[in-house]
Short mmCIF file of C-alpha atoms and ligand atoms in Angstrom, two decimals:
data_model
loop_
_atom_site.label_atom_id
_atom_site.label_comp_id
_atom_site.label_asym_id
_atom_site.label_seq_id
_atom_site.Cartn_x
_atom_site.Cartn_y
_atom_site.Cartn_z
CA MET A 1 43.05 144.05 76.36
CA GLU A 2 41.79 147.58 75.29
CA LYS A 3 42.80 148.41 71.86
CA ALA A 4 44.69 151.98 73.12
CA ARG A 5 46.92 149.81 75.32
CA LEU A 6 47.27 147.30 72.66
CA LEU A 7 48.53 150.20 69.95
CA GLU A 8 50.91 151.40 72.80
CA PHE A 9 51.93 147.96 73.95
CA GLU A 10 52.73 147.00 70.19
CA SER A 11 54.62 150.12 69.13
CA LYS A 12 57.36 148.90 71.70
CA CYS A 13 58.49 146.80 69.00
CA VAL A 14 60.04 148.07 66.39
CA GLN A 15 60.81 145.12 63.68
CA GLU A 16 58.23 146.97 61.52
CA GLU A 17 59.83 150.30 61.53
CA PRO A 18 61.40 151.29 57.92
CA PRO A 19 65.37 150.49 57.70
CA TYR A 20 67.82 153.26 58.22
CA CYS A 21 68.37 153.99 54.65
CA GLN A 22 64.80 154.36 53.45
CA ALA A 23 64.04 156.78 56.82
CA ALA A 24 67.13 159.01 55.69
CA CYS A 25 66.05 158.84 51.79
CA PRO A 26 64.67 162.09 51.18
CA LEU A 27 62.03 159.84 48.79
CA HIS A 28 62.12 157.05 51.03
CA LEU A 29 63.01 154.44 48.47
CA ASP A 30 63.38 150.98 50.30
CA GLY A 31 67.16 150.33 50.09
CA ARG A 32 66.74 147.01 51.95
CA ALA A 33 64.22 145.62 49.47
CA LEU A 34 66.10 146.90 46.61
CA CYS A 35 69.18 145.11 47.49
CA ALA A 36 66.88 141.92 48.39
CA PHE A 37 65.80 141.81 44.73
CA VAL A 38 69.20 142.84 43.29
CA ARG A 39 71.02 139.95 45.36
CA GLU A 40 68.68 137.16 43.96
CA GLY A 41 69.27 138.74 40.56
CA ARG A 42 65.66 140.10 40.31
CA LEU A 43 66.55 143.18 38.30
CA GLU A 44 63.04 143.79 36.81
CA ASP A 45 61.64 143.65 40.24
CA ALA A 46 64.22 146.29 41.60
CA ARG A 47 63.94 148.57 38.69
CA LYS A 48 59.73 148.40 39.47
CA LEU A 49 60.71 149.79 42.79
CA ILE A 50 62.54 152.44 41.69
CA GLU A 51 59.87 153.54 38.93
CA LYS A 52 57.44 153.46 41.83
CA THR A 53 59.47 155.49 44.22
CA LEU A 54 61.39 158.03 42.44
CA PRO A 55 59.35 160.43 40.12
CA LEU A 56 61.93 160.82 37.44
CA PRO A 57 63.73 157.29 37.75
CA GLU A 58 65.83 157.21 34.83
CA THR A 59 67.66 160.33 35.79
CA LEU A 60 67.50 160.34 39.83
CA ALA A 61 69.01 156.56 39.77
CA ARG A 62 72.00 157.92 37.85
CA ILE A 63 72.70 161.20 39.83
CA CYS A 64 71.34 160.87 43.57
CA ASP A 65 74.17 162.09 45.95
CA ALA A 66 72.61 159.50 48.39
CA PRO A 67 72.26 161.12 51.79
CA CYS A 68 71.11 157.55 52.78
CA ARG A 69 74.86 156.58 52.83
CA GLU A 70 75.45 158.37 56.62
CA ALA A 71 72.44 156.47 57.86
CA CYS A 72 73.47 152.85 56.57
CA ARG A 73 74.09 150.39 59.22
CA ARG A 74 77.20 149.15 57.25
CA ARG A 75 79.17 152.44 57.31
CA GLU A 76 81.31 151.45 60.24
CA LEU A 77 81.81 148.04 58.57
CA GLY A 78 83.33 148.76 55.49
CA GLY A 79 81.33 151.24 54.39
CA ALA A 80 77.75 152.32 53.58
CA VAL A 81 76.05 150.22 50.83
CA GLU A 82 76.48 151.73 47.40
CA LEU A 83 72.84 152.27 46.90
CA GLY A 84 73.15 154.96 44.27
CA ALA A 85 75.45 152.58 41.99
CA LEU A 86 72.81 149.71 42.37
CA GLU A 87 70.08 152.01 41.34
CA ARG A 88 71.92 153.00 38.49
CA ALA A 89 72.74 149.34 37.67
CA CYS A 90 69.14 148.37 37.71
CA VAL A 91 67.95 151.23 35.23
CA GLU A 92 71.02 150.41 32.77
CA ARG A 93 71.02 146.64 32.81
CA GLY A 94 67.34 146.11 33.74
CA PRO A 95 64.24 145.92 31.43
CA LEU A 96 63.34 149.29 29.84
CA ARG A 97 61.01 151.21 31.44
CA ARG A 98 57.20 150.77 31.18
CA ALA A 99 54.44 153.01 29.42
CA PRO A 100 53.51 155.34 32.41
CA LEU A 101 49.83 154.13 33.82
CA LEU A 102 47.26 156.50 32.65
CA ILE A 103 45.28 157.56 35.79
CA PRO A 104 41.98 158.78 35.37
CA LYS A 105 41.80 162.71 35.39
CA ASN A 106 40.06 164.41 38.44
CA GLY A 107 39.64 167.50 36.78
CA LYS A 108 42.04 169.67 38.54
CA LYS A 109 44.30 171.89 36.62
CA VAL A 110 48.09 172.52 37.97
CA ALA A 111 50.44 174.64 36.82
CA VAL A 112 54.38 173.95 37.20
CA VAL A 113 57.06 176.85 36.23
CA GLY A 114 60.29 175.76 35.10
CA GLY A 115 62.11 173.06 33.32
CA GLY A 116 64.85 171.83 36.17
CA LEU A 117 64.74 168.46 38.22
CA SER A 118 62.51 169.97 40.72
CA ALA A 119 59.58 171.05 38.50
CA LEU A 120 59.80 167.88 36.44
CA CYS A 121 59.77 165.68 39.57
CA ALA A 122 56.49 168.05 40.56
CA ALA A 123 55.09 167.53 37.29
CA SER A 124 55.50 163.36 37.50
CA GLU A 125 53.85 163.69 41.05
CA GLY A 126 51.15 165.70 39.66
CA ILE A 127 50.20 163.29 36.64
CA ARG A 128 50.31 160.33 39.30
CA LYS A 129 47.46 162.17 41.45
CA GLY A 130 45.20 162.67 38.52
CA TYR A 131 45.77 166.31 37.72
CA SER A 132 46.14 167.90 34.32
CA VAL A 133 49.40 169.21 34.23
CA ALA A 134 50.93 172.08 32.42
CA VAL A 135 54.70 172.77 32.56
CA PHE A 136 55.70 176.32 31.68
CA CYS A 137 59.48 175.91 30.52
CA ALA A 138 62.27 176.70 27.98
CA GLU A 139 62.25 175.13 24.41
CA ASP A 140 64.99 173.09 25.00
CA ARG A 141 63.53 170.78 27.46
CA ALA A 142 66.21 167.81 27.21
CA ALA A 143 69.39 170.34 28.11
CA ALA A 144 67.81 171.13 32.10
CA LEU A 145 68.59 167.30 32.40
CA THR A 146 71.52 166.70 30.71
CA ALA A 147 72.98 169.86 32.31
CA LEU A 148 72.86 168.00 35.45
CA SER A 149 75.66 165.18 35.04
CA PRO A 150 77.51 163.55 32.17
CA LEU A 151 75.63 160.31 32.82
CA ILE A 152 72.33 161.94 31.65
CA THR A 153 72.72 161.85 27.93
CA ASP A 154 70.59 163.58 25.52
CA GLU A 155 68.62 160.22 24.80
CA ILE A 156 67.93 159.26 28.25
CA ALA A 157 66.72 163.04 28.78
CA ARG A 158 64.21 162.78 25.68
CA ARG A 159 62.96 159.45 27.07
CA GLU A 160 62.28 160.76 30.50
CA LEU A 161 60.36 163.45 29.04
CA ALA A 162 58.68 161.41 26.65
CA TRP A 163 57.69 159.41 29.54
CA LEU A 164 55.88 162.51 31.17
CA GLU A 165 54.11 163.41 28.12
CA LYS A 166 52.84 160.13 27.30
CA GLY A 167 51.37 160.40 30.97
CA GLY A 168 49.73 163.59 30.21
CA VAL A 169 51.77 166.32 30.97
CA LEU A 170 51.74 169.25 28.60
CA PHE A 171 54.78 171.52 27.64
CA LEU A 172 54.16 174.99 26.93
CA PRO A 173 56.72 177.87 26.57
CA LEU A 174 57.57 179.88 29.42
CA GLU A 175 56.15 182.72 27.66
CA ASP A 176 52.83 181.47 27.78
CA LEU A 177 52.72 181.56 31.59
CA PRO A 178 50.09 183.86 32.85
CA PRO A 179 50.78 186.68 35.23
CA LEU A 180 50.99 185.43 38.86
CA SER A 181 47.90 187.36 39.49
CA GLU A 182 45.58 185.51 36.98
CA LEU A 183 47.37 182.04 37.70
CA SER A 184 44.31 181.12 39.90
CA VAL A 185 41.91 181.93 37.00
CA ARG A 186 43.35 179.34 34.81
CA PHE A 187 44.85 176.76 37.53
CA ASP A 188 43.62 175.25 40.67
CA ALA A 189 47.32 175.26 41.74
CA ALA A 190 50.80 175.82 41.03
CA TYR A 191 54.52 174.79 41.83
CA ALA A 192 57.52 176.74 40.78
CA GLY A 193 61.03 175.03 40.55
CA LEU A 194 63.70 176.98 42.02
CA ASP A 195 66.09 175.22 40.42
CA ASP A 196 65.59 176.55 37.22
CA PRO A 197 66.81 180.02 36.82
CA LEU A 198 63.88 181.21 34.46
CA ALA A 199 61.58 180.01 36.75
CA VAL A 200 63.09 181.92 39.44
CA CYS A 201 62.71 185.10 37.54
CA ALA A 202 59.12 184.46 36.45
CA THR A 203 58.04 183.99 39.96
CA ALA A 204 60.36 186.37 41.88
CA GLU A 205 57.71 188.52 43.55
CA ALA A 206 55.87 185.52 45.02
CA THR A 207 58.93 183.48 45.86
CA ALA A 208 61.34 185.55 47.93
CA SER A 209 60.17 183.86 51.20
CA VAL A 210 59.15 180.36 51.17
CA ASN A 211 57.59 178.33 54.29
CA PRO A 212 60.17 175.35 54.45
CA VAL A 213 57.44 172.88 55.77
CA SER A 214 54.52 173.62 53.10
CA LEU A 215 56.72 175.43 50.50
CA GLU A 216 54.07 178.09 50.44
CA THR A 217 54.77 181.12 48.70
CA SER A 218 53.30 184.95 49.15
CA VAL A 219 50.53 183.82 46.09
CA GLY A 220 47.94 181.60 47.57
CA GLY A 221 47.98 178.12 45.78
CA LEU A 222 51.57 178.82 44.45
CA PHE A 223 54.53 176.39 46.23
CA ALA A 224 57.75 176.45 45.51
CA GLY A 225 61.12 174.79 46.20
CA GLY A 226 63.99 172.96 44.82
CA ALA A 227 66.21 175.72 45.50
CA ALA A 228 69.00 173.22 47.26
CA PRO A 229 72.33 172.10 45.95
CA SER A 230 71.32 168.45 46.32
CA PHE A 231 69.61 166.54 43.36
CA ILE A 232 67.44 164.54 45.50
CA LEU A 233 66.46 167.55 47.80
CA ARG A 234 65.03 169.41 44.78
CA ALA A 235 63.23 166.09 43.57
CA ALA A 236 61.88 165.73 47.15
CA ASP A 237 60.58 169.45 46.95
CA GLY A 238 58.94 168.64 43.92
CA ARG A 239 57.09 165.82 45.68
CA ARG A 240 56.24 168.06 48.80
CA GLY A 241 55.37 170.77 46.60
CA MET A 242 52.68 168.70 44.89
CA LYS A 243 51.86 167.32 48.25
CA SER A 244 50.65 170.74 49.61
CA ALA A 245 48.92 171.46 46.18
CA GLU A 246 47.14 168.63 46.95
CA ARG A 247 46.35 169.84 50.55
CA PHE A 248 45.33 172.86 49.41
CA LEU A 249 42.85 171.54 46.86
CA GLN A 250 41.10 169.38 49.52
CA GLY A 251 41.25 172.16 52.28
CA ALA A 252 43.25 170.19 54.37
CA SER A 253 45.93 171.41 56.80
CA LEU A 254 49.30 172.27 55.21
CA PHE A 255 51.54 171.41 58.09
CA SER A 256 49.70 168.74 60.27
CA SER A 257 51.68 165.04 60.28
CA ARG A 258 54.55 166.18 57.62
CA GLU A 259 57.19 164.98 59.85
CA LYS A 260 57.87 161.79 58.03
CA GLU A 261 57.47 163.47 54.63
CA GLY A 262 61.84 164.15 54.23
CA PRO A 263 64.47 162.21 55.78
CA TYR A 264 63.92 161.13 59.61
CA PRO A 265 65.98 158.91 62.18
CA THR A 266 64.39 155.50 62.09
CA ARG A 267 63.00 153.83 65.38
CA LEU A 268 64.56 150.34 64.06
CA PHE A 269 67.03 148.52 65.84
CA THR A 270 69.48 146.17 64.11
CA SER A 271 72.35 144.65 65.96
CA THR A 272 75.99 144.88 64.27
CA GLU A 273 76.89 142.06 66.30
CA GLY A 274 78.63 139.08 64.41
CA MET A 275 78.56 141.35 60.93
CA THR A 276 82.01 141.42 59.69
CA SER A 277 83.81 144.23 57.99
CA ALA A 278 83.44 144.29 54.13
CA GLU A 279 84.66 146.93 51.63
CA PRO A 280 82.28 147.83 48.75
CA GLU A 281 82.43 146.74 45.60
CA ALA A 282 84.48 149.39 43.49
CA VAL A 283 82.19 151.33 41.43
CA PRO A 284 83.96 151.53 37.77
CA GLN A 285 83.04 154.37 35.55
CA GLU A 286 80.61 152.80 33.63
CA GLY A 287 78.74 151.28 36.52
CA TYR A 288 78.35 147.87 37.95
CA SER A 289 77.76 145.19 35.61
CA SER A 290 75.12 142.95 36.73
CA GLU A 291 77.67 140.72 38.74
CA GLU A 292 78.81 143.09 40.58
CA ALA A 293 75.74 144.94 41.75
CA VAL A 294 74.90 141.31 42.96
CA LYS A 295 78.11 141.20 45.15
CA GLU A 296 77.34 144.57 46.51
CA ALA A 297 73.79 144.09 47.38
CA LYS A 298 75.02 141.00 49.46
CA ARG A 299 76.94 143.63 51.71
CA CYS A 300 73.63 144.71 52.85
CA ALA A 301 72.66 143.55 56.34
CA LEU A 302 68.67 143.55 55.06
CA CYS A 303 68.41 145.65 58.22
CA GLU A 304 65.73 144.46 60.99
CA CYS A 305 65.62 143.80 64.53
CA MET A 306 64.07 140.31 65.61
CA GLU A 307 66.99 140.10 68.45
CA CYS A 308 64.17 138.27 70.80
CA VAL A 309 63.19 136.02 68.08
CA LYS A 310 66.88 134.85 67.50
CA HIS A 311 66.86 133.57 71.05
CA CYS A 312 63.48 131.91 71.29
CA ALA A 313 62.29 128.88 69.79
CA TYR A 314 58.44 129.49 70.49
CA MET A 315 58.73 132.83 68.37
CA GLN A 316 60.71 130.86 65.58
CA TYR A 317 58.35 127.81 65.56
CA TYR A 318 55.22 130.54 65.22
CA LYS A 319 57.60 132.47 62.43
CA GLY A 320 56.80 135.96 63.50
CA HIS A 321 57.89 138.61 65.97
CA PRO A 322 56.29 140.22 69.09
CA LYS A 323 54.56 142.86 67.06
CA LYS A 324 52.68 140.27 64.53
CA PHE A 325 51.96 138.11 67.48
CA ALA A 326 50.64 141.10 69.55
CA ARG A 327 48.16 142.07 66.78
CA GLU A 328 47.14 138.51 66.03
CA ILE A 329 46.44 137.67 69.39
CA TYR A 330 44.16 140.56 70.00
CA ASN A 331 42.33 140.26 66.93
CA ASN A 332 41.78 136.45 67.99
CA LEU A 333 40.54 137.36 71.42
CA SER A 334 38.31 140.26 70.13
CA VAL A 335 36.62 138.44 66.89
CA ILE A 336 36.10 134.78 68.62
CA GLN A 337 37.33 133.02 71.59
CA GLY A 338 37.38 129.20 69.94
CA THR A 339 40.72 127.25 69.18
CA ARG A 340 42.77 129.38 67.04
CA LEU A 341 46.40 129.45 66.06
CA ALA A 342 46.65 132.78 68.38
CA ASN A 343 45.40 130.76 71.40
CA GLY A 344 48.02 128.11 70.72
CA MET A 345 50.68 130.61 70.86
CA ILE A 346 49.58 132.16 74.04
CA ASN A 347 49.54 128.45 75.45
CA SER A 348 53.03 127.99 74.30
CA CYS A 349 54.88 130.90 75.48
CA THR A 350 56.56 129.56 78.70
CA LEU A 351 56.98 133.21 80.35
CA CYS A 352 60.50 132.92 80.97
CA GLY A 353 60.69 136.81 80.59
CA ARG A 354 63.76 136.51 78.01
CA CYS A 355 62.45 138.64 75.66
CA GLU A 356 61.94 141.51 77.84
CA ARG A 357 65.36 141.49 78.88
CA ILE A 358 66.80 141.29 75.25
CA CYS A 359 64.34 143.72 73.58
CA PRO A 360 65.80 147.43 73.16
CA ASN A 361 62.36 148.55 74.15
CA GLY A 362 61.63 145.95 76.97
CA PHE A 363 58.84 144.33 75.02
CA SER A 364 57.34 141.24 76.91
CA MET A 365 55.58 138.49 75.40
CA ALA A 366 54.53 137.06 78.83
CA ASP A 367 52.65 140.13 79.30
S1 LIG B 1 72.79 147.79 55.70
FE1 LIG B 1 70.81 147.63 53.97
S2 LIG B 1 69.09 147.48 54.63
FE2 LIG B 1 70.62 148.32 56.47
S3 LIG B 1 70.88 150.87 56.11
FE3 LIG B 1 72.50 149.67 54.62
S4 LIG B 1 71.34 149.63 52.76
FE4 LIG B 1 69.92 149.83 53.99
S1 LIG B 2 70.61 156.86 46.76
FE1 LIG B 2 69.18 158.39 47.03
S2 LIG B 2 67.19 157.50 46.12
FE2 LIG B 2 68.65 155.67 46.84
S3 LIG B 2 68.22 155.57 48.80
FE3 LIG B 2 69.79 156.78 48.98
S4 LIG B 2 68.78 158.77 48.73
FE4 LIG B 2 67.29 157.62 48.24
S1 LIG B 3 63.72 142.57 70.59
FE1 LIG B 3 61.60 141.59 69.57
S2 LIG B 3 60.23 142.56 70.80
FE2 LIG B 3 61.80 144.25 70.71
S3 LIG B 3 62.06 145.14 68.99
FE3 LIG B 3 63.11 143.56 68.51
S4 LIG B 3 61.73 142.29 67.48
FE4 LIG B 3 60.49 143.53 68.54
#
């Protein structure tokens, strides 16, 4: 089979598509993996996942407005899984955050204007990309975070800021921000977080009109975002802005292949047949205890397709799903024609055609 034909064939199987919650999350946190860790009591692994995915984990895990709920497969069966409350439990009940990984600097300097959530998320993304990041903001930096929610105490805000500083972020007074016309002399790119009124004032001449995809402003190399009311969307703008800065610095297109940066509908299919309705674990004011978190995580359906596998002893025996098998068979045939697992797999299929009838996309192992 030709490679192109194989890819087209493989794409019919949606088993490896992201779960509904992950595709709908503006920062694409894998809620399915999170629930799998929490239900096994592996809060440390769950916390690592949160730290890896969220640019300001201590803050976002406590205040996310959880737009993923709308997409959760459990929504009609008792209610969406309380992912926000689970994330909060992981950062509050799990071990303390690890020190930042010190990424070697790549010689590029990026300015971040503002001290709000969006700007700090952009700064966090910037140091993860190896940029030297300078944040120009008001002197009382913790205040911008504590103002977001009573759940963000002064101690939490200071911990978050200290983590950024340890990671290499340099905080400077807003008064030291060079005029926008001179920004490109001192910095290779810049991002303005428009959830901070001071940043709005400082960049007003450039940010009156911002492209919604690239977050470009009227000043080349200056990107801006974060004006949305939703906290998680402000954070996502910080990430998008830093991705645009990266593309700008690499001379790459600011627009191509960005459809899946924000929320998008997944192609995954998960049947709810046989799932029973169950109410979410009520979220107490002080957040879930570890036991309550485990109970809620157990409500997660760990969404996947596997419809054909449920009805096929042959696929169960080979422990996989058609997309994986198609890849293995193709690799096996193209590398060596000997007696290999894939050959046994091919010979074991009885060509009954059941998978094709069951699959929502008509994937046929017989083909
Ligand atoms: S049931 Fe679990 S995996 Fe499925 S969408 Fe909801 S949180 Fe995500
Ligand atoms: S609660 Fe927020 S961060 Fe977590 S998965 Fe949902 S949208 Fe993403
Ligand atoms: S039914 Fe089988 S082949 Fe079809 S999408 Fe689901 S796992 Fe893939």
